[in-house]
PDB file of C-alpha atoms and ligand atoms in Angstrom:
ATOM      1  CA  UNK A   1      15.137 -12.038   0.996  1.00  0.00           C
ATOM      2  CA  UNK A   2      12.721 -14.276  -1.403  1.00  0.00           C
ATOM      3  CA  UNK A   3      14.557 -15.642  -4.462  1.00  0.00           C
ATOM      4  CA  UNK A   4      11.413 -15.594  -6.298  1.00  0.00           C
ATOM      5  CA  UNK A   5       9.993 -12.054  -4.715  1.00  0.00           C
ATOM      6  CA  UNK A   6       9.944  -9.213  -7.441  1.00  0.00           C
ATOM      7  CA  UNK A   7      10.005  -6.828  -5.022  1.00  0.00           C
ATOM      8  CA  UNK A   8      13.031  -8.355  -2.917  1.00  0.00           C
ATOM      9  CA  UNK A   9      14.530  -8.454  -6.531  1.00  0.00           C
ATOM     10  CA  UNK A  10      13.868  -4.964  -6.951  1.00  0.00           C
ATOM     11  CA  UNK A  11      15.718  -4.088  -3.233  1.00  0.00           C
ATOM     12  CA  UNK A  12      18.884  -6.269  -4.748  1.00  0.00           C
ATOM     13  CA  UNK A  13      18.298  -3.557  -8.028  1.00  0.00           C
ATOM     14  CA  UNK A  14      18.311  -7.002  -9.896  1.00  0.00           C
ATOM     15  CA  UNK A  15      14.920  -5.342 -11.721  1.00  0.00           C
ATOM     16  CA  UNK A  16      15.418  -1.717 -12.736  1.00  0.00           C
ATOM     17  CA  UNK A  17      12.643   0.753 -11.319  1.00  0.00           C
ATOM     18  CA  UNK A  18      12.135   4.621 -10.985  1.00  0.00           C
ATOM     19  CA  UNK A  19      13.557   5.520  -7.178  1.00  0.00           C
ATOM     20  CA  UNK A  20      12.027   8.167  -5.653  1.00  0.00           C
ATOM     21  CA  UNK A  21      13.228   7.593  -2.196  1.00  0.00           C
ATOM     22  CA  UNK A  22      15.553   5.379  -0.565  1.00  0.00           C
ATOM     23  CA  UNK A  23      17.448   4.664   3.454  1.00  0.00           C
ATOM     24  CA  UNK A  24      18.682   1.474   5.037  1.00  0.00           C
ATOM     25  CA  UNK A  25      15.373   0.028   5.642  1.00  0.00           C
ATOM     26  CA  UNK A  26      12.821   0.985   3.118  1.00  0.00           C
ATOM     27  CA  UNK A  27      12.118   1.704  -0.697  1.00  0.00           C
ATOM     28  CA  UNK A  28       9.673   4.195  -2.317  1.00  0.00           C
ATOM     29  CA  UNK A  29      10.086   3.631  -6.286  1.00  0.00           C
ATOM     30  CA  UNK A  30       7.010   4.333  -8.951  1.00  0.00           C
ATOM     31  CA  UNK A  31       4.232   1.580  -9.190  1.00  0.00           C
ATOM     32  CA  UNK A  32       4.857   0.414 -13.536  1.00  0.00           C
ATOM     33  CA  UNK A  33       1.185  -0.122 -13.832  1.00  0.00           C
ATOM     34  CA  UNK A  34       0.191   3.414 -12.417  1.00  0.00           C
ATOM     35  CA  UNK A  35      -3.995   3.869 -11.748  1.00  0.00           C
ATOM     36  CA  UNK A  36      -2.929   7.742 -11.701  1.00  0.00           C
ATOM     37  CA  UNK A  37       0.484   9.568 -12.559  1.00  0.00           C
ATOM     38  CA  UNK A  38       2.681   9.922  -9.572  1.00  0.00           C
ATOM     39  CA  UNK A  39       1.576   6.094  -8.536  1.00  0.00           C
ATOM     40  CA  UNK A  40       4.254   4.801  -5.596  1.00  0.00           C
ATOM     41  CA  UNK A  41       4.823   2.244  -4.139  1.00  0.00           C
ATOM     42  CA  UNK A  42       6.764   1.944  -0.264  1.00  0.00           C
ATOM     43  CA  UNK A  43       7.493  -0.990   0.801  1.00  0.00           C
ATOM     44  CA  UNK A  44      10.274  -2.169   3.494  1.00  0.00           C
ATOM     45  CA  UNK A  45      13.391  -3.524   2.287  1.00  0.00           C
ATOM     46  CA  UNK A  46      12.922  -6.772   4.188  1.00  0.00           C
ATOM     47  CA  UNK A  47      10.320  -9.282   2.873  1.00  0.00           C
ATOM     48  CA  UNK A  48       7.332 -10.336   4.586  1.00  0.00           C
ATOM     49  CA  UNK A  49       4.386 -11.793   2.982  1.00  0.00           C
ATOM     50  CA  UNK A  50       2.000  -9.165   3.854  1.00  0.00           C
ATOM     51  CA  UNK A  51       1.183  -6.312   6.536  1.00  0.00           C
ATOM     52  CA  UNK A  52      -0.026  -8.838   8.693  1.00  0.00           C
ATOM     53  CA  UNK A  53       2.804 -10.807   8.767  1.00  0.00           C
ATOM     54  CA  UNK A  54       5.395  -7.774   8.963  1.00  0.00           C
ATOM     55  CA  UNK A  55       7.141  -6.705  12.181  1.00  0.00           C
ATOM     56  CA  UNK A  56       5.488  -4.008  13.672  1.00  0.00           C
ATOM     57  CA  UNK A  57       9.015  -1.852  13.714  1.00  0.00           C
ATOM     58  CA  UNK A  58       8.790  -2.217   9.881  1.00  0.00           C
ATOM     59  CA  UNK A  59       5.390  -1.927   8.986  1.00  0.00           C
ATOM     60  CA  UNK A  60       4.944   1.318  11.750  1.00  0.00           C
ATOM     61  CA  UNK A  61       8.103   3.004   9.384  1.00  0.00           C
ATOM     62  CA  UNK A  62       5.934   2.528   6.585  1.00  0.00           C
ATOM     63  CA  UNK A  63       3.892   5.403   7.101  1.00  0.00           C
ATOM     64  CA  UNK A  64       6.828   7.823   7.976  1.00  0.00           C
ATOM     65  CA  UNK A  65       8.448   7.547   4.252  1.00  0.00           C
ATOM     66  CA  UNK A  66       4.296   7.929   3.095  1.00  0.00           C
ATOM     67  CA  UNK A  67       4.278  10.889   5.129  1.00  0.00           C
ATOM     68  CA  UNK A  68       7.964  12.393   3.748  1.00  0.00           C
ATOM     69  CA  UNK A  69       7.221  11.240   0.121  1.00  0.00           C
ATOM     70  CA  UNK A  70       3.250  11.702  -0.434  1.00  0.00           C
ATOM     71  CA  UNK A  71       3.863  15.600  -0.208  1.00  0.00           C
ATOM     72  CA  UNK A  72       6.722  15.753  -2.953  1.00  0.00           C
ATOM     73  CA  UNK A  73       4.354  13.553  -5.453  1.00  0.00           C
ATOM     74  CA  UNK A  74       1.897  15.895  -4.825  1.00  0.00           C
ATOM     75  CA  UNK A  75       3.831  18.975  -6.107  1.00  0.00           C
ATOM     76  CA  UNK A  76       5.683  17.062  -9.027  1.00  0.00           C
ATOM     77  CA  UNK A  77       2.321  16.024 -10.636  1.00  0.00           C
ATOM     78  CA  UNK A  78       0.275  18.945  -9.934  1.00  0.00           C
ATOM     79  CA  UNK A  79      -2.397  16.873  -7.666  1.00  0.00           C
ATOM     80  CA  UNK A  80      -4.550  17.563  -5.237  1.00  0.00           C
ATOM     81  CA  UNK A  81      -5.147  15.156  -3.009  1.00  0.00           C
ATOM     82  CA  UNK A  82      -4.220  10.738  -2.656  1.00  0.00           C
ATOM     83  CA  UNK A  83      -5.218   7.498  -1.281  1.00  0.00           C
ATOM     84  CA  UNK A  84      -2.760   5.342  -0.088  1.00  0.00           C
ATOM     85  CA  UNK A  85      -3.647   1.530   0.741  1.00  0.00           C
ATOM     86  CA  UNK A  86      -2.412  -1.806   1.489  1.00  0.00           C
ATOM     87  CA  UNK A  87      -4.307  -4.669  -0.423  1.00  0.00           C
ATOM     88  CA  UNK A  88      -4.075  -7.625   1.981  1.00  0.00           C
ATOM     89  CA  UNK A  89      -4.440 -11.060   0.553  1.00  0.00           C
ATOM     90  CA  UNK A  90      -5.974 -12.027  -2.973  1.00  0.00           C
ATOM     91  CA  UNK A  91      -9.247 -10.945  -2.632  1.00  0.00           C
ATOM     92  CA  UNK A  92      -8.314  -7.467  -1.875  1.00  0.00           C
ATOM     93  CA  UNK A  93      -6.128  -6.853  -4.701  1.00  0.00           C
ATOM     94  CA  UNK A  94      -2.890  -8.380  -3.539  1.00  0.00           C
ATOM     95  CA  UNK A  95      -0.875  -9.526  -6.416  1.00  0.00           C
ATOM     96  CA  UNK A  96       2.670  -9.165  -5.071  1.00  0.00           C
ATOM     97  CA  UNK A  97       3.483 -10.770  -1.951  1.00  0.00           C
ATOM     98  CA  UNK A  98       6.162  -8.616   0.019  1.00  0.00           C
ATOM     99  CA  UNK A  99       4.454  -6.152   2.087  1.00  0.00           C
ATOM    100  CA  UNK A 100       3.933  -2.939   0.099  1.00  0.00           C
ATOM    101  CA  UNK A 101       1.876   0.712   0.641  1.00  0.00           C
ATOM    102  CA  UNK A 102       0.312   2.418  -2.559  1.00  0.00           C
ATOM    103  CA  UNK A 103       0.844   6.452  -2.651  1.00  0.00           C
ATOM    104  CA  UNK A 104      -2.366   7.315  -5.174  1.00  0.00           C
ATOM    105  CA  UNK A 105      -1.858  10.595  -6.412  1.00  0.00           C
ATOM    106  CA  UNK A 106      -5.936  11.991  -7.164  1.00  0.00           C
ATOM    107  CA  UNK A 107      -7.116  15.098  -9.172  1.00  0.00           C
ATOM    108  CA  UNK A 108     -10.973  16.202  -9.249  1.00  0.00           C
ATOM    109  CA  UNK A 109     -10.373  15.319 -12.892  1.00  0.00           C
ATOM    110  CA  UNK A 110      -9.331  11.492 -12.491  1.00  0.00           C
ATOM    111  CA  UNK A 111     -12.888  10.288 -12.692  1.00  0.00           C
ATOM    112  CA  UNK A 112     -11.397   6.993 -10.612  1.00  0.00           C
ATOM    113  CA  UNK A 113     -14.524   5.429  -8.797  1.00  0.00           C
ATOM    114  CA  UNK A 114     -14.361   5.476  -5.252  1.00  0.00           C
ATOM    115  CA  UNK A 115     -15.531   2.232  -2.776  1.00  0.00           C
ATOM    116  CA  UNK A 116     -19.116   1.859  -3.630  1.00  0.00           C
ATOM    117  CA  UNK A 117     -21.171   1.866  -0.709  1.00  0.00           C
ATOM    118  CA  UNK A 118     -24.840   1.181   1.134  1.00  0.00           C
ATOM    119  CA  UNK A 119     -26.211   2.065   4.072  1.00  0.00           C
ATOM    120  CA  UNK A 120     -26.700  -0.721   6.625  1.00  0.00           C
ATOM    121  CA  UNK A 121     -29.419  -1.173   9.379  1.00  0.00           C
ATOM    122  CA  UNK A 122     -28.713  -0.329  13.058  1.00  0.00           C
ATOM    123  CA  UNK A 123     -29.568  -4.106  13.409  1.00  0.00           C
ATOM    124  CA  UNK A 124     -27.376  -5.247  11.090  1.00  0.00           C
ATOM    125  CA  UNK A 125     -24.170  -3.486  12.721  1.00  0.00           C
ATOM    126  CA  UNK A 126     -24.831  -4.801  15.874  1.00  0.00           C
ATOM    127  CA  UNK A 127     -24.771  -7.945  14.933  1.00  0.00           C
ATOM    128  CA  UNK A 128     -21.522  -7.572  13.348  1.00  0.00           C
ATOM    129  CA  UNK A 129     -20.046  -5.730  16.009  1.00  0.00           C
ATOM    130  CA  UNK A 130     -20.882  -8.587  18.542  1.00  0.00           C
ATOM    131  CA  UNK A 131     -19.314 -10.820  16.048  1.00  0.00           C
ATOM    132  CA  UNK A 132     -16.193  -8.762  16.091  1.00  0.00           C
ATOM    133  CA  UNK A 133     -15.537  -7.989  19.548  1.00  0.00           C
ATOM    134  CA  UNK A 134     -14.521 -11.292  21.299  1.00  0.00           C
ATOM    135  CA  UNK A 135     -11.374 -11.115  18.717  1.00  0.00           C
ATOM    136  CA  UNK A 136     -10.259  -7.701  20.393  1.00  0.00           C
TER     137      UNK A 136
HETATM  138  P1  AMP B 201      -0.860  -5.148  -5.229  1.00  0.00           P
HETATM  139  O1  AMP B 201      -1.833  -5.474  -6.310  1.00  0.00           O
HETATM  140  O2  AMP B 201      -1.430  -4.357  -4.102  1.00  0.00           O
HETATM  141  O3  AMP B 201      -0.134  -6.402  -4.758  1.00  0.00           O
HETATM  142  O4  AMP B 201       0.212  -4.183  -5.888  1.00  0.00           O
HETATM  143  C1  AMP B 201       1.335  -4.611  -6.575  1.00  0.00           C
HETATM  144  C2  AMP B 201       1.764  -3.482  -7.449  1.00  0.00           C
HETATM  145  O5  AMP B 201       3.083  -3.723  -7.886  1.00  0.00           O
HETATM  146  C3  AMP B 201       0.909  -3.340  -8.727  1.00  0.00           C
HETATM  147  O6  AMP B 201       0.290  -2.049  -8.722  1.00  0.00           O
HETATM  148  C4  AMP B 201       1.919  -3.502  -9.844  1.00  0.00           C
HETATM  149  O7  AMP B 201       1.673  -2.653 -10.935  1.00  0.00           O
HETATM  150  C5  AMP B 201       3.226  -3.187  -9.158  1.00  0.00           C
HETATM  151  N1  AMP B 201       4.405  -3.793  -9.756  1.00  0.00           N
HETATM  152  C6  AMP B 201       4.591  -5.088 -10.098  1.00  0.00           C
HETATM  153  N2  AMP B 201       5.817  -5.264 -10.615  1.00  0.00           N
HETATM  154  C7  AMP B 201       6.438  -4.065 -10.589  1.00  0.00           C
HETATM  155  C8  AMP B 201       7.725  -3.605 -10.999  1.00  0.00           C
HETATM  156  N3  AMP B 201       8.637  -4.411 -11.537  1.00  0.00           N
HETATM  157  N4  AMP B 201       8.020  -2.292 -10.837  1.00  0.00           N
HETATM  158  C9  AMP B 201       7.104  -1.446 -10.300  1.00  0.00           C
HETATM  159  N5  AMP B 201       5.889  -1.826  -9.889  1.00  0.00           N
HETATM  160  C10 AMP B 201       5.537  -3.116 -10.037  1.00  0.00           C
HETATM  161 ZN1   ZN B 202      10.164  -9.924  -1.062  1.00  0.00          ZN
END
């Protein structure tokens, strides 16, 4: 536990939130600045800093309580289809620093932009594969 982690407060129930799901080792509860309604958050009950610094037995449970909860947001908002996601560091959106999945419920109503993208040049990803691969 983090003194100063919200989340870690939030396991202690020294913050209030909405629970939707709860066992020894992780928490599902409702993100309170939803992009859509039905917007979850699961993260495991003990902190690490991000997914890259969790152990791999709690960050591999992560995506068993997605897989049990996703379904039942679903039905109770009447949506289609989700995203889930893990921001990783500052750049990609991290704000809160204790290891956490998103559940996105989407509708074909939403009108949420997706990832932009452009096609790249054969060229181009070869060069950034060769870049890559000496890391693996
Ligand atoms: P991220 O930007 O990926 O780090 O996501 C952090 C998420 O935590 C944001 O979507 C916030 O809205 C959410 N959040 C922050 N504080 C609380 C809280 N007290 N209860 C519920 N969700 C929270
Ligand atoms: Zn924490």
């Amino acid at each position: 536990m983090e003194s100063n982690c919200i989340f870690c407060k939030i396991v202690k129930k020294e913050i209030p939130t909405h629970v939707l799901y709860e066992n020894a080792k992780y928490l599902c509860f409702l993100d309170i600045n939803p992009v859509t309604r039905g917007h979850a958050l699961v993260i495991p009950k003990r902190h690490s800093h991000d997914i890259l610094e969790c152990t791999p037995e709690d960050r591999d449970g992560l995506l068993e309580v997605v897989m049990k909860v996703a379904p039942a947001i679903l039905k109770g908002v009447n949506a289609v289809s989700f995203n889930i996601g893990i921001n990783t560091g500052k750049p990609a959106g991290q704000s809160v620093f204790h290891t956490h999945m998103h559940i996105i419920p989407r509708t074909e109503k939403d009108q949420l932009p997706n990832w932009s993208s452009n096609p790249a040049h054969a060229k181009e990803l070869h060069r950034i594969r060769e870049k890559i691969l000496p890391f693996l």
